[in-house]
XYZ file of C-alpha atoms in Angstrom:
263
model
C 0.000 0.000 0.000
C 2.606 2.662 0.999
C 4.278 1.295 -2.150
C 1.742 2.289 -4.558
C 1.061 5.595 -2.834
C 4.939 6.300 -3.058
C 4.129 5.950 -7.266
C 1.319 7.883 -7.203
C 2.937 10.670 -5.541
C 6.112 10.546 -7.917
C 3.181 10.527 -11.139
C 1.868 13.583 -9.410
C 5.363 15.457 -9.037
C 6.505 14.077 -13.057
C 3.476 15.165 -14.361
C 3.576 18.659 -12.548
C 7.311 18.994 -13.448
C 6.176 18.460 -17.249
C 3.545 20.923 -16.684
C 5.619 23.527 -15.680
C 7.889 22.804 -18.697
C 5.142 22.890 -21.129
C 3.951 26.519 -19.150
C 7.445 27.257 -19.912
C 7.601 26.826 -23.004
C 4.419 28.795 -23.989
C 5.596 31.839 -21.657
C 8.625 31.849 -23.677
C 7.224 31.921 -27.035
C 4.382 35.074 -25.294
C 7.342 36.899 -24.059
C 9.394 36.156 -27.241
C 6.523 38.413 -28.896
C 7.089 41.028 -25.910
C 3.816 39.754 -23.867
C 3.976 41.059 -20.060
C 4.098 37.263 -18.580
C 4.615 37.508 -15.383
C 3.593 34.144 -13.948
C 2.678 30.550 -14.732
C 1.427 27.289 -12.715
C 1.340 24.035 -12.802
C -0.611 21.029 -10.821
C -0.200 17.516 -11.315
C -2.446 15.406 -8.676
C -4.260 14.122 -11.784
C -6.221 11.903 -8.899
C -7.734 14.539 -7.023
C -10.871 14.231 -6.842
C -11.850 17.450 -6.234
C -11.494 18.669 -9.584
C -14.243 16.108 -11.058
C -16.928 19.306 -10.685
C -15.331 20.367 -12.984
C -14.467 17.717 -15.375
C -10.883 17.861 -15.112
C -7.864 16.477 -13.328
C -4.356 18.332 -13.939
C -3.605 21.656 -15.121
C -1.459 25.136 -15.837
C -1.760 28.833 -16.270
C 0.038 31.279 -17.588
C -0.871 34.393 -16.252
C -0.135 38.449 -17.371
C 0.612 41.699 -15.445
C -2.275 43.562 -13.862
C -1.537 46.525 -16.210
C -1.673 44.481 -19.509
C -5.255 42.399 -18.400
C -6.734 46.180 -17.800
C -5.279 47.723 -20.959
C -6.578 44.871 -23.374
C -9.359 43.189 -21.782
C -10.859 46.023 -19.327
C -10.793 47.196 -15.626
C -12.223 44.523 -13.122
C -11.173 41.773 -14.609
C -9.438 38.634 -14.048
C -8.084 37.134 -17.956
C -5.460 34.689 -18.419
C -5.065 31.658 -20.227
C -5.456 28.045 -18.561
C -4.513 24.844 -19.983
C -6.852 22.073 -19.163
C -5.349 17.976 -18.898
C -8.971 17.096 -20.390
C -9.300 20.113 -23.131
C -6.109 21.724 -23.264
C -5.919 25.450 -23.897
C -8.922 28.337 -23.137
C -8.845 31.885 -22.634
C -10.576 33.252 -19.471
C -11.819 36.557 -18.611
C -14.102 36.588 -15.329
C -15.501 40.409 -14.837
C -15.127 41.695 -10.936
C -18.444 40.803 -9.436
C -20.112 38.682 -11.872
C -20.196 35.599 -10.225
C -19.185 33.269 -12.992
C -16.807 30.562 -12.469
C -13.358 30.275 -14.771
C -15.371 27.073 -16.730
C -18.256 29.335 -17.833
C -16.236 32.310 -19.217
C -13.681 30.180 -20.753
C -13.228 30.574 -25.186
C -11.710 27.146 -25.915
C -9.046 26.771 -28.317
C -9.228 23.745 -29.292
C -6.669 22.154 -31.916
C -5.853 19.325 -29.406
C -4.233 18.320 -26.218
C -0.857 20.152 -26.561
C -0.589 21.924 -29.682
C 2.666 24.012 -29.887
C 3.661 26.764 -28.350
C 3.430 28.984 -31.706
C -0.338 28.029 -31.732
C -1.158 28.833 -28.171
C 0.404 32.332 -28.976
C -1.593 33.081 -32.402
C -4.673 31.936 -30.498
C -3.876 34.699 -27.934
C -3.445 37.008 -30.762
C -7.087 36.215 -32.130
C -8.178 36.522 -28.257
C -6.357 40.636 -28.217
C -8.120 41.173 -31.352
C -11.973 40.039 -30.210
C -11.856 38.199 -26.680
C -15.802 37.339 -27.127
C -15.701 36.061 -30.141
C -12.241 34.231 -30.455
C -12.038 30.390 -29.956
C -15.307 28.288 -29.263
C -17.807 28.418 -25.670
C -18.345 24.732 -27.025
C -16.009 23.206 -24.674
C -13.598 19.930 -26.366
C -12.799 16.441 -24.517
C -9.566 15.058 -25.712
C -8.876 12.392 -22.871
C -11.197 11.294 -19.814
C -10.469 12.841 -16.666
C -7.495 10.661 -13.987
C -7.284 8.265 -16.968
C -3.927 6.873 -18.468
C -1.661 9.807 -16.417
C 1.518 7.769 -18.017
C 0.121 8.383 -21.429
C 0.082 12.099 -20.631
C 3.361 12.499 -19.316
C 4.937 10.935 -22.344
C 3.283 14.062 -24.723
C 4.443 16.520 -22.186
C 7.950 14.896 -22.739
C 8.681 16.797 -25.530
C 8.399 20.187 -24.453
C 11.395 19.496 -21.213
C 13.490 17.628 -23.739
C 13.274 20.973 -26.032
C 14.830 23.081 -22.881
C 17.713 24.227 -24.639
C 20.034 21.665 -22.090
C 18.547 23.002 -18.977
C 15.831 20.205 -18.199
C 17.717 19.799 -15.029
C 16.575 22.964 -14.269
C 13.169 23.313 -12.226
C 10.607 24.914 -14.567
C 10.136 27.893 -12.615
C 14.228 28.531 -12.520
C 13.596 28.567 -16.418
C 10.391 30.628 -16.451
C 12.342 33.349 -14.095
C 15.417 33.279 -16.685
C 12.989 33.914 -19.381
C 11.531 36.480 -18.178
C 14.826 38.542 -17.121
C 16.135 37.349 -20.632
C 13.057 39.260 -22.186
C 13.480 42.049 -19.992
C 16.752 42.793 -20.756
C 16.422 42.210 -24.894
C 14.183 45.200 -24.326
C 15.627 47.306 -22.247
C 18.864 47.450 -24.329
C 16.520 47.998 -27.526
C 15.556 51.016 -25.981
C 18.836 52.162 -24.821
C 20.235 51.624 -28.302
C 16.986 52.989 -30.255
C 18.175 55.839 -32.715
C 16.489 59.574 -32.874
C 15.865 59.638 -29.304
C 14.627 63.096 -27.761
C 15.664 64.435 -24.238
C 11.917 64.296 -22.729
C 11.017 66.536 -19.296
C 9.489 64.660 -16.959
C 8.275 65.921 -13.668
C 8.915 63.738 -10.659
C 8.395 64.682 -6.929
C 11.381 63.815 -5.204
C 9.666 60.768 -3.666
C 8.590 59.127 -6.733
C 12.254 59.667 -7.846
C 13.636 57.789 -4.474
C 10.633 55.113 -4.747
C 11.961 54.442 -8.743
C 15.244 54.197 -8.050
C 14.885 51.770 -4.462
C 12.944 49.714 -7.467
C 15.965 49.553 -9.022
C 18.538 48.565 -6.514
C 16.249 45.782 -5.378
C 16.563 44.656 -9.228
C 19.871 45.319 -8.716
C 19.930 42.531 -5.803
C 17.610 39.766 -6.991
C 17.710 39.406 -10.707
C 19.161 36.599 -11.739
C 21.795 37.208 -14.035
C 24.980 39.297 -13.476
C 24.122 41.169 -16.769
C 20.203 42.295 -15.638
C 21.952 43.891 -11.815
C 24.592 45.531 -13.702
C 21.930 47.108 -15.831
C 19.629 47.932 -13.155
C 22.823 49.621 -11.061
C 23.898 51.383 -13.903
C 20.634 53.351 -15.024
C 19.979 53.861 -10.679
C 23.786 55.532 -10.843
C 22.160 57.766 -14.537
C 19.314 58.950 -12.918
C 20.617 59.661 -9.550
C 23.543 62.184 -10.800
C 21.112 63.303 -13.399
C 18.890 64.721 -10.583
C 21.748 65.875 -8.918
C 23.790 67.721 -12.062
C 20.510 69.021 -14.133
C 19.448 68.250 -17.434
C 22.254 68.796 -18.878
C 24.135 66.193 -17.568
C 22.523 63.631 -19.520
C 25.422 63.489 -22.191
C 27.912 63.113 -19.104
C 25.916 60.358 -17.224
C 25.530 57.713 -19.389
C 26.221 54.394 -18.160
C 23.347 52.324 -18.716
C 23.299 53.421 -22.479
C 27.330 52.426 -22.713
C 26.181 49.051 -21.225
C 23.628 48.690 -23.425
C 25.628 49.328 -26.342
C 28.216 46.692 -25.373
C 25.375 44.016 -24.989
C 24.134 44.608 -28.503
């Protein structure tokens, strides 16, 4: 008995470990197309029977900044996508208030289990464009809910044997590279951008402090040497900048020499 519940237990950790990796993989593609990603989840007890309400068993999110779910899909509103173990990808968008449950607001891909990361990203594309209208309410059925969670694990395979050499990795290590990888691609794009205009910008002195304590904590938990030495170097720019005037901008200048060493 404890032997059996010692598999079932390393099924549920494998199949949330490919999860993740599959989340991963679609975040990278979303951020890849300069998406504001800024989480994803994964959950593998594919025998829980809590989830047969809802006709489902395992499943992962990938989730977007507050800022970018107001801008596209409206105030009040929680919007993501969810991939389903039983139906694979939906969009969701659940208005503040409305008492509707992820299930009945979900547009359903469709296009099968675990179609590739390029699809998952053109479907969000269609979603941007019209999120009423884009995908299907009619909800698919692709495998039966706790069944065959072997089978499953072997089509998630794919997507942590395409990690680039770093399936040792835990998926959320990778996600949080991604995501400072992204970050930095475009922060040096616009460092390096031509035709740029000195702008006036009027900061109390407070908001100024509170921007750059932002960036010294960037400073001292991103993950890669290159992201804190970018973060350190634009905190250094605008500190002297406030202290020497506007027309020290030509004289403090690190973060744009940086930048134009990481091109």
């Amino acid at each position: 008995m404890v032997y059996e519940e010692d598999r079932a237990q390393q099924m549920r950790d494998d199949l949330e470990a490919a999860i993740g990796h599959y989340m991963v993989a679609v975040a990278g593609r979303l951020l890849d197309e300069g998406l504001p990603v800024s989480s994803i989840s994964s959950y593998g007890d594919y025998d829980d029977p809590s989830q047969d309400a809802f006709g489902a068993d395992v499943e992962g999110s990938v989730e977007f900044t507050r800022a970018f779910r107001r801008k596209v899909f409206g105030e009040g509103r929680d919007a993501g996508l969810l991939w389903c173990g039983v139906s694979g990808w939906c969009f969701f968008s659940i208005p503040e208030g409305a008492g509707r449950t992820l299930m009945e607001s979900a547009r359903w891909m469709g296009g099968g289990l675990t179609p590739e990361p390029r699809r998952v990203a053109a479907f969000l594309s269609e979603v941007q464009l019209d999120a009423e209208f884009s995908g299907s309410d009619e909800r698919p059925f692709y495998r039966a809910p706790h069944a065959q969670p072997q089978s499953l694990l072997r089509r998630l395979a794919v997507f942590d044997a395409a990690s680039g050499g770093t399936e040792s990795w835990g998926y959320d290590s990778r996600f949080a590279r991604l995501q400072v990888d992204s970050c930095q691609k475009r922060v040096v794009s616009a460092l390096t951008a031509g035709q740029q205009e000195v702008v006036e910008v009027a900061l109390r002195s407070g908001e100024l402090r509170a921007l750059l304590e932002i960036l010294e904590y960037v400073e001292g938990t991103a993950p890669r040497d290159d992201a804190r030495e970018m973060a350190r170097r634009l905190c250094s720019d605008l500190s002297l900048r406030a202290r020497d005037g506007r027309e020290s901008h030509d004289e403090h200048r690190e973060a744009f020499t940086y930048a134009e060493e990481q091109r």
